[in-house]
PDB file of C-alpha atoms in Angstrom:
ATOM      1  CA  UNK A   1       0.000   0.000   0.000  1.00 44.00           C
ATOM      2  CA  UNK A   2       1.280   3.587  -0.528  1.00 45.00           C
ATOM      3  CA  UNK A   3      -0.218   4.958   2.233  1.00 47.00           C
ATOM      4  CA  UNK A   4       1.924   4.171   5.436  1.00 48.00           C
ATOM      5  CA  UNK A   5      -1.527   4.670   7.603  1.00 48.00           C
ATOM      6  CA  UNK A   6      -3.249   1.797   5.799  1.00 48.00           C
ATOM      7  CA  UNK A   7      -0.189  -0.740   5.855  1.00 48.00           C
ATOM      8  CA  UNK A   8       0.203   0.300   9.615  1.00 49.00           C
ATOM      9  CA  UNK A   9      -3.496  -1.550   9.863  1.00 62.00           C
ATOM     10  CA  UNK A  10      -2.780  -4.625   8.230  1.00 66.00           C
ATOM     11  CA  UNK A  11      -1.726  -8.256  10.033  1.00 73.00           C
ATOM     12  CA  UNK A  12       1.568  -8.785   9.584  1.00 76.00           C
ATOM     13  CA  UNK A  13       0.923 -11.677   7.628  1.00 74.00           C
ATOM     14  CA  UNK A  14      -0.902  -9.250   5.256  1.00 74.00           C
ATOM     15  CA  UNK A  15       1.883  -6.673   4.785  1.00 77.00           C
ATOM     16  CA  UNK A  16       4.298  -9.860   4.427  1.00 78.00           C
ATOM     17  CA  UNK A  17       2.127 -11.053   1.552  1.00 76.00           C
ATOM     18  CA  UNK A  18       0.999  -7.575  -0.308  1.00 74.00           C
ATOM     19  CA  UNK A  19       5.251  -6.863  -0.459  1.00 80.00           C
ATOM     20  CA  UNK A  20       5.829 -10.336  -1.879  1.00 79.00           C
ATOM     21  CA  UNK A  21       2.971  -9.414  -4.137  1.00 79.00           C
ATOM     22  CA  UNK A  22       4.835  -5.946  -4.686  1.00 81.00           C
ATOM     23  CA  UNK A  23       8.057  -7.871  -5.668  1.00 83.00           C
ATOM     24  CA  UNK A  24       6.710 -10.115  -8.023  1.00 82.00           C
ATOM     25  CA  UNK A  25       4.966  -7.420 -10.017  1.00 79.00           C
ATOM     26  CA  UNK A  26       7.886  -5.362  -9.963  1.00 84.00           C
ATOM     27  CA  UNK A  27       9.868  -7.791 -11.588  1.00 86.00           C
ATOM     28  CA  UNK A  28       7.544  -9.099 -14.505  1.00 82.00           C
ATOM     29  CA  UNK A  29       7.647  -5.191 -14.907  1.00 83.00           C
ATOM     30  CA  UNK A  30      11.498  -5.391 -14.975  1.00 85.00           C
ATOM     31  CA  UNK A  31      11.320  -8.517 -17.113  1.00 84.00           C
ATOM     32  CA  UNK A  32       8.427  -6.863 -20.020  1.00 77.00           C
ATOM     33  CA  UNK A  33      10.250  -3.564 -19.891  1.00 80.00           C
ATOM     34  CA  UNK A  34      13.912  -5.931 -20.973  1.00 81.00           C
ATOM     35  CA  UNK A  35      11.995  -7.430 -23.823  1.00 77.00           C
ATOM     36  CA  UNK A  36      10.896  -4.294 -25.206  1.00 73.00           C
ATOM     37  CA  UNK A  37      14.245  -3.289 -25.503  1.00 75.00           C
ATOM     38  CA  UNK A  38      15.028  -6.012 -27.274  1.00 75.00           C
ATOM     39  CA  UNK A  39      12.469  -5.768 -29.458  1.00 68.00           C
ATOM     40  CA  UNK A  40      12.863  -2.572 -30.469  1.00 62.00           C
ATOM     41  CA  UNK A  41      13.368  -1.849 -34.350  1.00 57.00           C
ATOM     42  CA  UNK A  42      16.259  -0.424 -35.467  1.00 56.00           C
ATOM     43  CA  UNK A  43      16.437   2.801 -36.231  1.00 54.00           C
ATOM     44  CA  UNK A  44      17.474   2.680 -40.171  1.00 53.00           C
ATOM     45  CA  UNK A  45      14.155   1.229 -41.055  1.00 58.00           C
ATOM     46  CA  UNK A  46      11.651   3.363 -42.849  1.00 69.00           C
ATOM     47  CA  UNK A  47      10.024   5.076 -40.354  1.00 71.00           C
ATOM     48  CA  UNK A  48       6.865   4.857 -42.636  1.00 78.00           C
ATOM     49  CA  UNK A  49       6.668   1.262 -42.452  1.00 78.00           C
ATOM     50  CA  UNK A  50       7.866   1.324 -38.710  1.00 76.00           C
ATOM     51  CA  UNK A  51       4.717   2.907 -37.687  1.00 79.00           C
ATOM     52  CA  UNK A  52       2.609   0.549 -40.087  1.00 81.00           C
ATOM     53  CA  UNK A  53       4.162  -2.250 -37.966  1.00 80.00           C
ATOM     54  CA  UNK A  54       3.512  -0.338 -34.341  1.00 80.00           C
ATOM     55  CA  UNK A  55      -0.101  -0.157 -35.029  1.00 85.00           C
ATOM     56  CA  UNK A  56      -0.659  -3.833 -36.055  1.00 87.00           C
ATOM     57  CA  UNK A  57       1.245  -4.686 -32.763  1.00 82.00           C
ATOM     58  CA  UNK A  58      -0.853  -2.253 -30.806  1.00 84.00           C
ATOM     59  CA  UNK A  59      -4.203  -3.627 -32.180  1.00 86.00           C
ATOM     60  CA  UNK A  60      -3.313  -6.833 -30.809  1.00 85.00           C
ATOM     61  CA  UNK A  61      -2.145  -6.471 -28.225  1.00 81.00           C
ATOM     62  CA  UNK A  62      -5.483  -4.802 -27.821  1.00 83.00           C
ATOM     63  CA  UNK A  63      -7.055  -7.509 -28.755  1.00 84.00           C
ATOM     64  CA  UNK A  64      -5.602  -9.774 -26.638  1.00 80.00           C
ATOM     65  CA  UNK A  65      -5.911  -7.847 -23.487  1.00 77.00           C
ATOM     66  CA  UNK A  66     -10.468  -7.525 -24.243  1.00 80.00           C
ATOM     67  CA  UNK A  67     -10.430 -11.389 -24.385  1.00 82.00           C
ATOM     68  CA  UNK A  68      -8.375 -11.533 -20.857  1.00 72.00           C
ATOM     69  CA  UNK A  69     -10.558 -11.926 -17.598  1.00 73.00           C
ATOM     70  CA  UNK A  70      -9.679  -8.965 -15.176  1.00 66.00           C
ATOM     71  CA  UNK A  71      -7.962 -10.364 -11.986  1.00 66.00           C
ATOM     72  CA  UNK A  72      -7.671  -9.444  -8.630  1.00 64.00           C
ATOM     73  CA  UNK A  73      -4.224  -8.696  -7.617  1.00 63.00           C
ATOM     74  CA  UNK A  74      -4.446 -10.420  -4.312  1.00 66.00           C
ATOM     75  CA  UNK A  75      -7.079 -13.081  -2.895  1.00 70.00           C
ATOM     76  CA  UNK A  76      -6.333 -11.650   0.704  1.00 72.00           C
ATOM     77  CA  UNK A  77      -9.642 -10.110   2.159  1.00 76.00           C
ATOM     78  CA  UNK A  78      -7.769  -7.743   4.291  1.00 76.00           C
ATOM     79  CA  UNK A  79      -5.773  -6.594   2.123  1.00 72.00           C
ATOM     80  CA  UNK A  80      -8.911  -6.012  -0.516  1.00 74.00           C
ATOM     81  CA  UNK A  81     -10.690  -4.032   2.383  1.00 79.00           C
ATOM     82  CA  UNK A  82      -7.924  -2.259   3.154  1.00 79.00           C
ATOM     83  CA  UNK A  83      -7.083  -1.843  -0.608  1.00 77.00           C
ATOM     84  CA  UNK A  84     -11.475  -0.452  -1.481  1.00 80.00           C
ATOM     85  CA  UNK A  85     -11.186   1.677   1.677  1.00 85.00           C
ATOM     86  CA  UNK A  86      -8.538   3.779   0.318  1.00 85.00           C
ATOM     87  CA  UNK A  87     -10.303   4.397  -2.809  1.00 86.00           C
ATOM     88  CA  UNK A  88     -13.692   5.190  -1.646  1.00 90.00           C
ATOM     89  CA  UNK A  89     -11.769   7.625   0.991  1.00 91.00           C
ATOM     90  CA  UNK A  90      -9.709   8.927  -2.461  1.00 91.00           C
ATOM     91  CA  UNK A  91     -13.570   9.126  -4.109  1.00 92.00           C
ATOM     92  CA  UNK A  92     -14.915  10.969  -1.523  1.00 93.00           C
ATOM     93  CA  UNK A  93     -12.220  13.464  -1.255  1.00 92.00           C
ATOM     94  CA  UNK A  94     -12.400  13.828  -4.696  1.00 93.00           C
ATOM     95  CA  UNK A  95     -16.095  14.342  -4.414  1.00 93.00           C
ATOM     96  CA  UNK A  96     -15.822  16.529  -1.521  1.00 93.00           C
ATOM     97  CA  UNK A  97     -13.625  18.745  -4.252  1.00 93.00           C
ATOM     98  CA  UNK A  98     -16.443  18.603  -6.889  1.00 93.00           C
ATOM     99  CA  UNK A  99     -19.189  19.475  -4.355  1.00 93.00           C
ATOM    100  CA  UNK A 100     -17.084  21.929  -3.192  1.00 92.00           C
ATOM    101  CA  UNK A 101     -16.891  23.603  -6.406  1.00 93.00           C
ATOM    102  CA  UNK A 102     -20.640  23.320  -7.359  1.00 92.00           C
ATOM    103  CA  UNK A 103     -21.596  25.013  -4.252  1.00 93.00           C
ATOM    104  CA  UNK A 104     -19.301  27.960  -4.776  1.00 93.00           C
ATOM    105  CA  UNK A 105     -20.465  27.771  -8.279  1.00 93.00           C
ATOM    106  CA  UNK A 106     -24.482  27.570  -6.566  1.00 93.00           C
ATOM    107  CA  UNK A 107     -23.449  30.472  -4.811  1.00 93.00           C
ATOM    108  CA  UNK A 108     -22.041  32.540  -7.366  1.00 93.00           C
ATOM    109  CA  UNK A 109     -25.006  31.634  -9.991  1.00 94.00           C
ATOM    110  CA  UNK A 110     -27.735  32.739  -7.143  1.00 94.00           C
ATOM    111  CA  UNK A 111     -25.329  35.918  -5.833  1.00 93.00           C
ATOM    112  CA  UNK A 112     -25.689  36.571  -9.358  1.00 94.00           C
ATOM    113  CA  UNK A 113     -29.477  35.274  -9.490  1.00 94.00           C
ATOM    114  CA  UNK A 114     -30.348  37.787  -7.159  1.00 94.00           C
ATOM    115  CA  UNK A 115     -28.515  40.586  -8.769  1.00 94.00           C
ATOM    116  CA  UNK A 116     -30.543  40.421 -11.766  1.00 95.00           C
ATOM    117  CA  UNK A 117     -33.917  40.002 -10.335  1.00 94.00           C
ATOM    118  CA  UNK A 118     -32.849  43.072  -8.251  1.00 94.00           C
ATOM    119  CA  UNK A 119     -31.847  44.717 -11.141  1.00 94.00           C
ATOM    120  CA  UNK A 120     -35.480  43.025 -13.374  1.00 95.00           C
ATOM    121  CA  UNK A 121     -37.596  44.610 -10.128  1.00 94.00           C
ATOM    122  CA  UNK A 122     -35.998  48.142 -10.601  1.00 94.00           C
ATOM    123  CA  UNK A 123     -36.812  48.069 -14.364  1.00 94.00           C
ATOM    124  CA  UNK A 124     -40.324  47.276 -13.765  1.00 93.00           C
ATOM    125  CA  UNK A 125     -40.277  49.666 -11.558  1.00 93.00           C
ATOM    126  CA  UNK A 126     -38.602  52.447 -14.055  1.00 94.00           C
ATOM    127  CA  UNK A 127     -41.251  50.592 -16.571  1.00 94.00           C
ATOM    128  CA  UNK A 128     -44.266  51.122 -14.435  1.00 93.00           C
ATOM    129  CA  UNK A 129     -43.795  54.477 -13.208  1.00 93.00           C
ATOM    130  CA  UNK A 130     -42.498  55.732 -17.152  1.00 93.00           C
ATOM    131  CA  UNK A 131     -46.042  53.961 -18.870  1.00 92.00           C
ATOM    132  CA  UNK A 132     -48.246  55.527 -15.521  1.00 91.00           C
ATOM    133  CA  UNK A 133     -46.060  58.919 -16.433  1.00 91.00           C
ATOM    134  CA  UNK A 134     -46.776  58.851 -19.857  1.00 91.00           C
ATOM    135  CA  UNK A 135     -50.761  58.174 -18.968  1.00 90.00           C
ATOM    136  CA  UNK A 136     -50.675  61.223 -17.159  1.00 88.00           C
ATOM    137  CA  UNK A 137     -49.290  63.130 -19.898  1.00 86.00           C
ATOM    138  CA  UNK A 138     -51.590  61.770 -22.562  1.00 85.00           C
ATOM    139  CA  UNK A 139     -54.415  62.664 -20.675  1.00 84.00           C
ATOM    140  CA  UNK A 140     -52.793  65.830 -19.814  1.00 80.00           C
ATOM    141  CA  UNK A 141     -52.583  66.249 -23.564  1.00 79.00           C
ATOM    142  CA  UNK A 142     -56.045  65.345 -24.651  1.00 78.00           C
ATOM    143  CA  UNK A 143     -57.735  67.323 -21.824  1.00 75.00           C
ATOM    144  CA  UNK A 144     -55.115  70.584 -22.690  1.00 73.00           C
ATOM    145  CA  UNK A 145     -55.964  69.788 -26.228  1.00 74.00           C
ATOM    146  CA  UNK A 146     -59.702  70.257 -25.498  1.00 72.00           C
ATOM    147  CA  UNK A 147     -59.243  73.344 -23.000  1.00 75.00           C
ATOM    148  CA  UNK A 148     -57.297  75.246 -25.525  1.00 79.00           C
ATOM    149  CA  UNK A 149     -59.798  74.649 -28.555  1.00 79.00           C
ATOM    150  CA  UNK A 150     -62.091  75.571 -26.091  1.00 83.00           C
ATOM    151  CA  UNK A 151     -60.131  78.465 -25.194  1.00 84.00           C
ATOM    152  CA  UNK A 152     -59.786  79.516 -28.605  1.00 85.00           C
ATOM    153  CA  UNK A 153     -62.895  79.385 -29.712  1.00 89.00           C
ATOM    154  CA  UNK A 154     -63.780  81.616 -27.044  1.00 90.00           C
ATOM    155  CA  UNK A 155     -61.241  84.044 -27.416  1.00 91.00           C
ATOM    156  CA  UNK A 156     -62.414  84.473 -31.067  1.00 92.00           C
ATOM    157  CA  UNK A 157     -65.998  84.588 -30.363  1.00 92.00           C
ATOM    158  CA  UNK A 158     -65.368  87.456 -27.403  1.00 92.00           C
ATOM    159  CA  UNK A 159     -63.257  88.980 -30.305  1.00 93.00           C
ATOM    160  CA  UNK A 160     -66.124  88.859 -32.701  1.00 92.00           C
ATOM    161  CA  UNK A 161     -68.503  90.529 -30.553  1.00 91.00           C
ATOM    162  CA  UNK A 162     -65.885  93.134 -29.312  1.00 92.00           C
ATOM    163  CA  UNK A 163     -65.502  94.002 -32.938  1.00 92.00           C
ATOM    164  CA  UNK A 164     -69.263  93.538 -33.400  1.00 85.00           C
ATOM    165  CA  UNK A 165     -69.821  96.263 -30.588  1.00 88.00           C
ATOM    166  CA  UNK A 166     -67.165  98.196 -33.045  1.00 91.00           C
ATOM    167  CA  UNK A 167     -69.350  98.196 -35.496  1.00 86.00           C
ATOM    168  CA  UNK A 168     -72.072  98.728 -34.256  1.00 82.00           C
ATOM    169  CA  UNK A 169     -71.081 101.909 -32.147  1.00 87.00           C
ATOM    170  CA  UNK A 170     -69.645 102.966 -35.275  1.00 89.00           C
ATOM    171  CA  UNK A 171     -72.454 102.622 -37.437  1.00 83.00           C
ATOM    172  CA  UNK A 172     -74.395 104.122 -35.067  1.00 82.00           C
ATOM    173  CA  UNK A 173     -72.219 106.713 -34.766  1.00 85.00           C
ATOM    174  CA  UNK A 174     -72.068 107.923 -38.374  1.00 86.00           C
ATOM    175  CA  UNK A 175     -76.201 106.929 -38.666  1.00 82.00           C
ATOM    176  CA  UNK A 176     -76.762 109.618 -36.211  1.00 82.00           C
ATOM    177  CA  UNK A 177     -74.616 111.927 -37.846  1.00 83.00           C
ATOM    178  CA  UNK A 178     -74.731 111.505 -41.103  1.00 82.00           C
ATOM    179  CA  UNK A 179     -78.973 110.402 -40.894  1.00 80.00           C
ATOM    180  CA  UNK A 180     -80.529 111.318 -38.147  1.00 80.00           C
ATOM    181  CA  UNK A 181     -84.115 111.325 -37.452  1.00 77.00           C
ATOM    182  CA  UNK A 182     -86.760 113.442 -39.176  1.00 75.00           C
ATOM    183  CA  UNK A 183     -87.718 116.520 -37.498  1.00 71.00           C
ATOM    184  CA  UNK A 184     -90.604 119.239 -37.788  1.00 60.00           C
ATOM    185  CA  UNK A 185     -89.247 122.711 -38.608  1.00 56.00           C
ATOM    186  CA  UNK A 186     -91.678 125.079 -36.287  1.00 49.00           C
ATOM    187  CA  UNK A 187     -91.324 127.760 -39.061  1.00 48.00           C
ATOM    188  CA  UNK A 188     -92.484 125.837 -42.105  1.00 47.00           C
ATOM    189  CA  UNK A 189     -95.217 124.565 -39.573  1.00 48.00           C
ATOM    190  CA  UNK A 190     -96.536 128.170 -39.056  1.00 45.00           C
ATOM    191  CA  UNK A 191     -96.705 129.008 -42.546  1.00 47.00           C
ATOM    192  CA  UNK A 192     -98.037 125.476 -43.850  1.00 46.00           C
ATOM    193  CA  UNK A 193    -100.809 125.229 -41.427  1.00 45.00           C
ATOM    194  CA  UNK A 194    -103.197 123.697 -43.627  1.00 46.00           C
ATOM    195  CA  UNK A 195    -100.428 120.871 -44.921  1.00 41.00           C
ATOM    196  CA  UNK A 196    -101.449 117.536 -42.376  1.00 44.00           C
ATOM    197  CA  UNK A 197     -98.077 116.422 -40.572  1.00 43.00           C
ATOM    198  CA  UNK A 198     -96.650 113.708 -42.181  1.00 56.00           C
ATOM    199  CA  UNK A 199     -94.192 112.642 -39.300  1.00 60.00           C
ATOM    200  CA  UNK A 200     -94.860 109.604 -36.819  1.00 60.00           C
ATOM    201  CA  UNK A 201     -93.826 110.868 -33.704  1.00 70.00           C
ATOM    202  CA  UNK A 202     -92.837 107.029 -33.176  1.00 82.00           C
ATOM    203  CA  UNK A 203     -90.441 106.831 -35.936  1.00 87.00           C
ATOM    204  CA  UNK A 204     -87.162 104.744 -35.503  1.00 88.00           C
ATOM    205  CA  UNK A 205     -83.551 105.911 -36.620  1.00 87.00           C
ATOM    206  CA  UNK A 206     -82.342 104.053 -39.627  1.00 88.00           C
ATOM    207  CA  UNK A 207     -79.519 102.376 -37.197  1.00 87.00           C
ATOM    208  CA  UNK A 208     -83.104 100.719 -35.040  1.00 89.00           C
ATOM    209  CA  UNK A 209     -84.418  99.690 -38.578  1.00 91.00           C
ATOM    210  CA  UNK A 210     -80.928  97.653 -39.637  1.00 90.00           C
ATOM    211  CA  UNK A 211     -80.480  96.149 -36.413  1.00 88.00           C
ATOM    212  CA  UNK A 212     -84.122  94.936 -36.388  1.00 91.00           C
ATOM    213  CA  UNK A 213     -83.678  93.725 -40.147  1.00 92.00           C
ATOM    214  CA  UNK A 214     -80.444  91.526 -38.614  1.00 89.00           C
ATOM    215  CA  UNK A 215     -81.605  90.669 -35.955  1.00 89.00           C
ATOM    216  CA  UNK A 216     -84.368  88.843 -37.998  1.00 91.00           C
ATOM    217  CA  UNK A 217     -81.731  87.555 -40.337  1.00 90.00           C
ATOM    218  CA  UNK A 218     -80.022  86.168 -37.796  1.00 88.00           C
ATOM    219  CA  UNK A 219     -82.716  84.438 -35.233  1.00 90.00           C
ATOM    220  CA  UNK A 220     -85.250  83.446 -38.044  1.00 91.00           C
ATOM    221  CA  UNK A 221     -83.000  82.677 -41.361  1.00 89.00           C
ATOM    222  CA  UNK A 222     -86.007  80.509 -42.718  1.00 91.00           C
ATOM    223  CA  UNK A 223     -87.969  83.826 -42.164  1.00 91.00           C
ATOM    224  CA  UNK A 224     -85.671  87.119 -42.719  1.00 92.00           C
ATOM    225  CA  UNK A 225     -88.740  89.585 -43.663  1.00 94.00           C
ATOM    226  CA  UNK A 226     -89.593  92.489 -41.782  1.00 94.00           C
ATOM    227  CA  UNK A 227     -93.060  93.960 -41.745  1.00 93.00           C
ATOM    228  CA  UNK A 228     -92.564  97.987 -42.450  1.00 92.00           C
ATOM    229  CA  UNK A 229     -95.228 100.080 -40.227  1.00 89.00           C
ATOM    230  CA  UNK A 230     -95.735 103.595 -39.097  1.00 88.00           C
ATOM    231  CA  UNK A 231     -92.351 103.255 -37.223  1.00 90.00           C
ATOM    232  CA  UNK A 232     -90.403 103.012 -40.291  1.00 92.00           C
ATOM    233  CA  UNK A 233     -90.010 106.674 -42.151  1.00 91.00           C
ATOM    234  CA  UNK A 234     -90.220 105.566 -46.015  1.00 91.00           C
ATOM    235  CA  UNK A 235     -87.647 107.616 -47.101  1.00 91.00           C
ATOM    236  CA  UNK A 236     -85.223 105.630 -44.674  1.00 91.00           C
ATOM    237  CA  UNK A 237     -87.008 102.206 -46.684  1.00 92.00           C
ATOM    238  CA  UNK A 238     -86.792 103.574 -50.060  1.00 92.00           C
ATOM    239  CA  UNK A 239     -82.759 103.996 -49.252  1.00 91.00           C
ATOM    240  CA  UNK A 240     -82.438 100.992 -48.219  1.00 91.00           C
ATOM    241  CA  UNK A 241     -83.968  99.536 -51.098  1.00 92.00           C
ATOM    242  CA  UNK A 242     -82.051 102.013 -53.687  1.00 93.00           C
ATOM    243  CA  UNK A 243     -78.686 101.104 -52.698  1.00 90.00           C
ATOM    244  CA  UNK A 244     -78.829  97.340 -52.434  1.00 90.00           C
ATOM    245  CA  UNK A 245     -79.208  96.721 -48.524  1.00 91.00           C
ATOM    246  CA  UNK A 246     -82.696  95.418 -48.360  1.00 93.00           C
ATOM    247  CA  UNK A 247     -85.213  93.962 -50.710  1.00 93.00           C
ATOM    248  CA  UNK A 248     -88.705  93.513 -51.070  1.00 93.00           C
ATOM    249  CA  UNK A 249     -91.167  90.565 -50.971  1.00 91.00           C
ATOM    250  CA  UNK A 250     -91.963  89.684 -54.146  1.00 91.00           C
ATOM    251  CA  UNK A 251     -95.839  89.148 -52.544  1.00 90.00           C
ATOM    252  CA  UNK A 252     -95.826  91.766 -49.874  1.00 90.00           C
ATOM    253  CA  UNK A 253     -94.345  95.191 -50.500  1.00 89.00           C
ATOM    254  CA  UNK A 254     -94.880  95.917 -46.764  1.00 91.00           C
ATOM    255  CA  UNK A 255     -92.296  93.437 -46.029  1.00 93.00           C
ATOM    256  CA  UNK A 256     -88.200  94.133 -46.080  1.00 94.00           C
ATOM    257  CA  UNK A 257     -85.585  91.955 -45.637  1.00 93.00           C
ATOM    258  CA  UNK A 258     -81.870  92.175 -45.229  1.00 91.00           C
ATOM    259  CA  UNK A 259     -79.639  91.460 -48.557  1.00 89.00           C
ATOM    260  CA  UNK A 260     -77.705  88.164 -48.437  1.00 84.00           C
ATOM    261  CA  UNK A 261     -73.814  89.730 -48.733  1.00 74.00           C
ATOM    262  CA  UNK A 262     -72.446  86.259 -48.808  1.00 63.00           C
TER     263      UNK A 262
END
C-alpha cells in the first residue's frame, strides 16, 4: 500500500504477503520492460513502415488484453478491504472537491441570481412608473388639447362681438350723424298750417331699422322679412332699397328683408 496509515493496519501476515505481491509485479515489470528493448526496431528502417508495424502490434495487443478476464491482484480479504477503503476515501475526497466547487459555483449563480432580479424589479419599476407617467401626460394632452380649442374658440368669439360692438357703435355713430331722425321745422309749420303732418312721432332711426332687419336675419333665417309700419319713415325704406341693402317681398311690399352679402 502507498499509504503508510493503511499498511500500519494490516496483520503482519498481510503486509508480508501484499510486499511479496509488490516484488513479483515489480519484476515481470522489470522482465516486459527488458523485452521491449530487445524488441525494439532499429532505427534505419523506414520510419513509414515502422509505424505501419507499431499499429498492427498495438491492435493486438489490444485484442488480446479484451479477451483476458480482469484479476484481482491479491485473494487476501484484508488486504482487498484495506485496498477499497482507500479508494472510496480517495472518491470521496475527490467528491468533496467537486461538491465543493458546485456550491461555490451555486453560490455565485444565485449571488448573481439575485442581482438580476434586483436589477429586473428596478426596471419594472422604471417601466411602471415611465407607462403611468406617460398616462398622465396623454391625458394631460387630450384634456389641454380640449381646453385650448375651447379656449380659442372663445377668445375668437369674445373677439367677434368686441368688434361687433365696433361696429355697431360705429355705425351708429355715423347713422346719427350723417342720418338722423326726421324733425318738424316750427317755421315751415306756421306758414303750412293747412299741410297735415306727415311725421310719426314714433319713428325709428335708420340704425333701429338695420339692427331689427339683422336681428331677424339672424334668429329666423327661414324667415328674414320684416313687416314695415308707421315706425319706419319711407324715405329711410326707399334707401335701403335704392342702394342694395334690403329687398322687397316679391308678394308683400310691406315686407323688407336684409340682402344676403355672402
Amino acid at each position: 500500500m502507498a499509504d503508510g496509515r493503511g499498511a500500519a493496519q494490516l496483520s503482519e501476515a498481510a503486509q508480508s504477503e501484499l510486499l511479496d505481491m509488490c516484488e513479483e509485479q515489480f519484476a515481470r515489470l522489470e522482465k516486459l520492460q527488458n523485452e521491449i528493448i530487445l524488441c525494439e526496431p532499429d532505427f534505419c528502417e523506414n520510419p513509414q513502415e515502422q509505424s505501419v508495424k507499431r499499429l498492427i502490434a498495438t491492435e493486438a495487443e489490444l485484442k488480446q488484453w479484451s479477451t483476458v478476464e480482469p484479476q484481482l491482484l491479491a485473494e487476501n480479504p484484508e488486504i482487498l478491504l484495506e485496498a477499497g477503503k482507500e479508494e472510496m476515501h480517495k472518491l470521496c475526497s475527490e467528491l468533496e472537491m467537486v461538491a465543493s466547487c458546485y456550491e461555490a459555483k451555486r453560490d455565485k449563480l444565485k449571488e448573481t441570481m439575485e442581482l438580476e432580479q434586483k436589477w429586473l424589479e428596478e426596471k419594472k419599476q422604471m417601466l411602471a412608473a415611465a407607462s403611468g407617467h406617460n398616462e398622465r401626460l396623454q391625458i394631460e394632452k387630450e384634456e389641454l388639447s380640449e381646453h385650448t380649442v375651447l379656449q380659442d374658440i372663445k377668445e375668437k368669439i369674445q373677439k367677434m362681438k368686441v368688434y361687433q360692438e365696433s361696429l355697431m357703435e360705429t355705425l351708429g355713430y355715423i347713422l346719427e350723424k350723417h342720418v338722423p331722425l326726421p324733425q318738424e321745422d316750427s317755421s315751415t309749420n306756421k306758414k303750412k298750417k293747412n299741410v297735415p303732418h306727415e311725421i310719426h312721432e314714433n319713428l325709428i332711426s335708420l340704425n333701429e331699422i338695420l339692427e331689427i332687419l339683422m336681428n331677424k336675419a339672424l334668429n329666423t333665417p327661414h324667415d328674414p322679412y320684416v313687416a314695415t309700419d308707421d315706425t319706419f319713415w319711407p324715405p329711410y325704406v326707399e334707401m335701403l332699397l335704392r342702394y342694395g341693402i334690403a329687398v322687397r317681398h316679391h308678394e308683400n311690399n310691406f315686407k323688407i328683408r336684409l340682402e344676403t352679402f355672402f
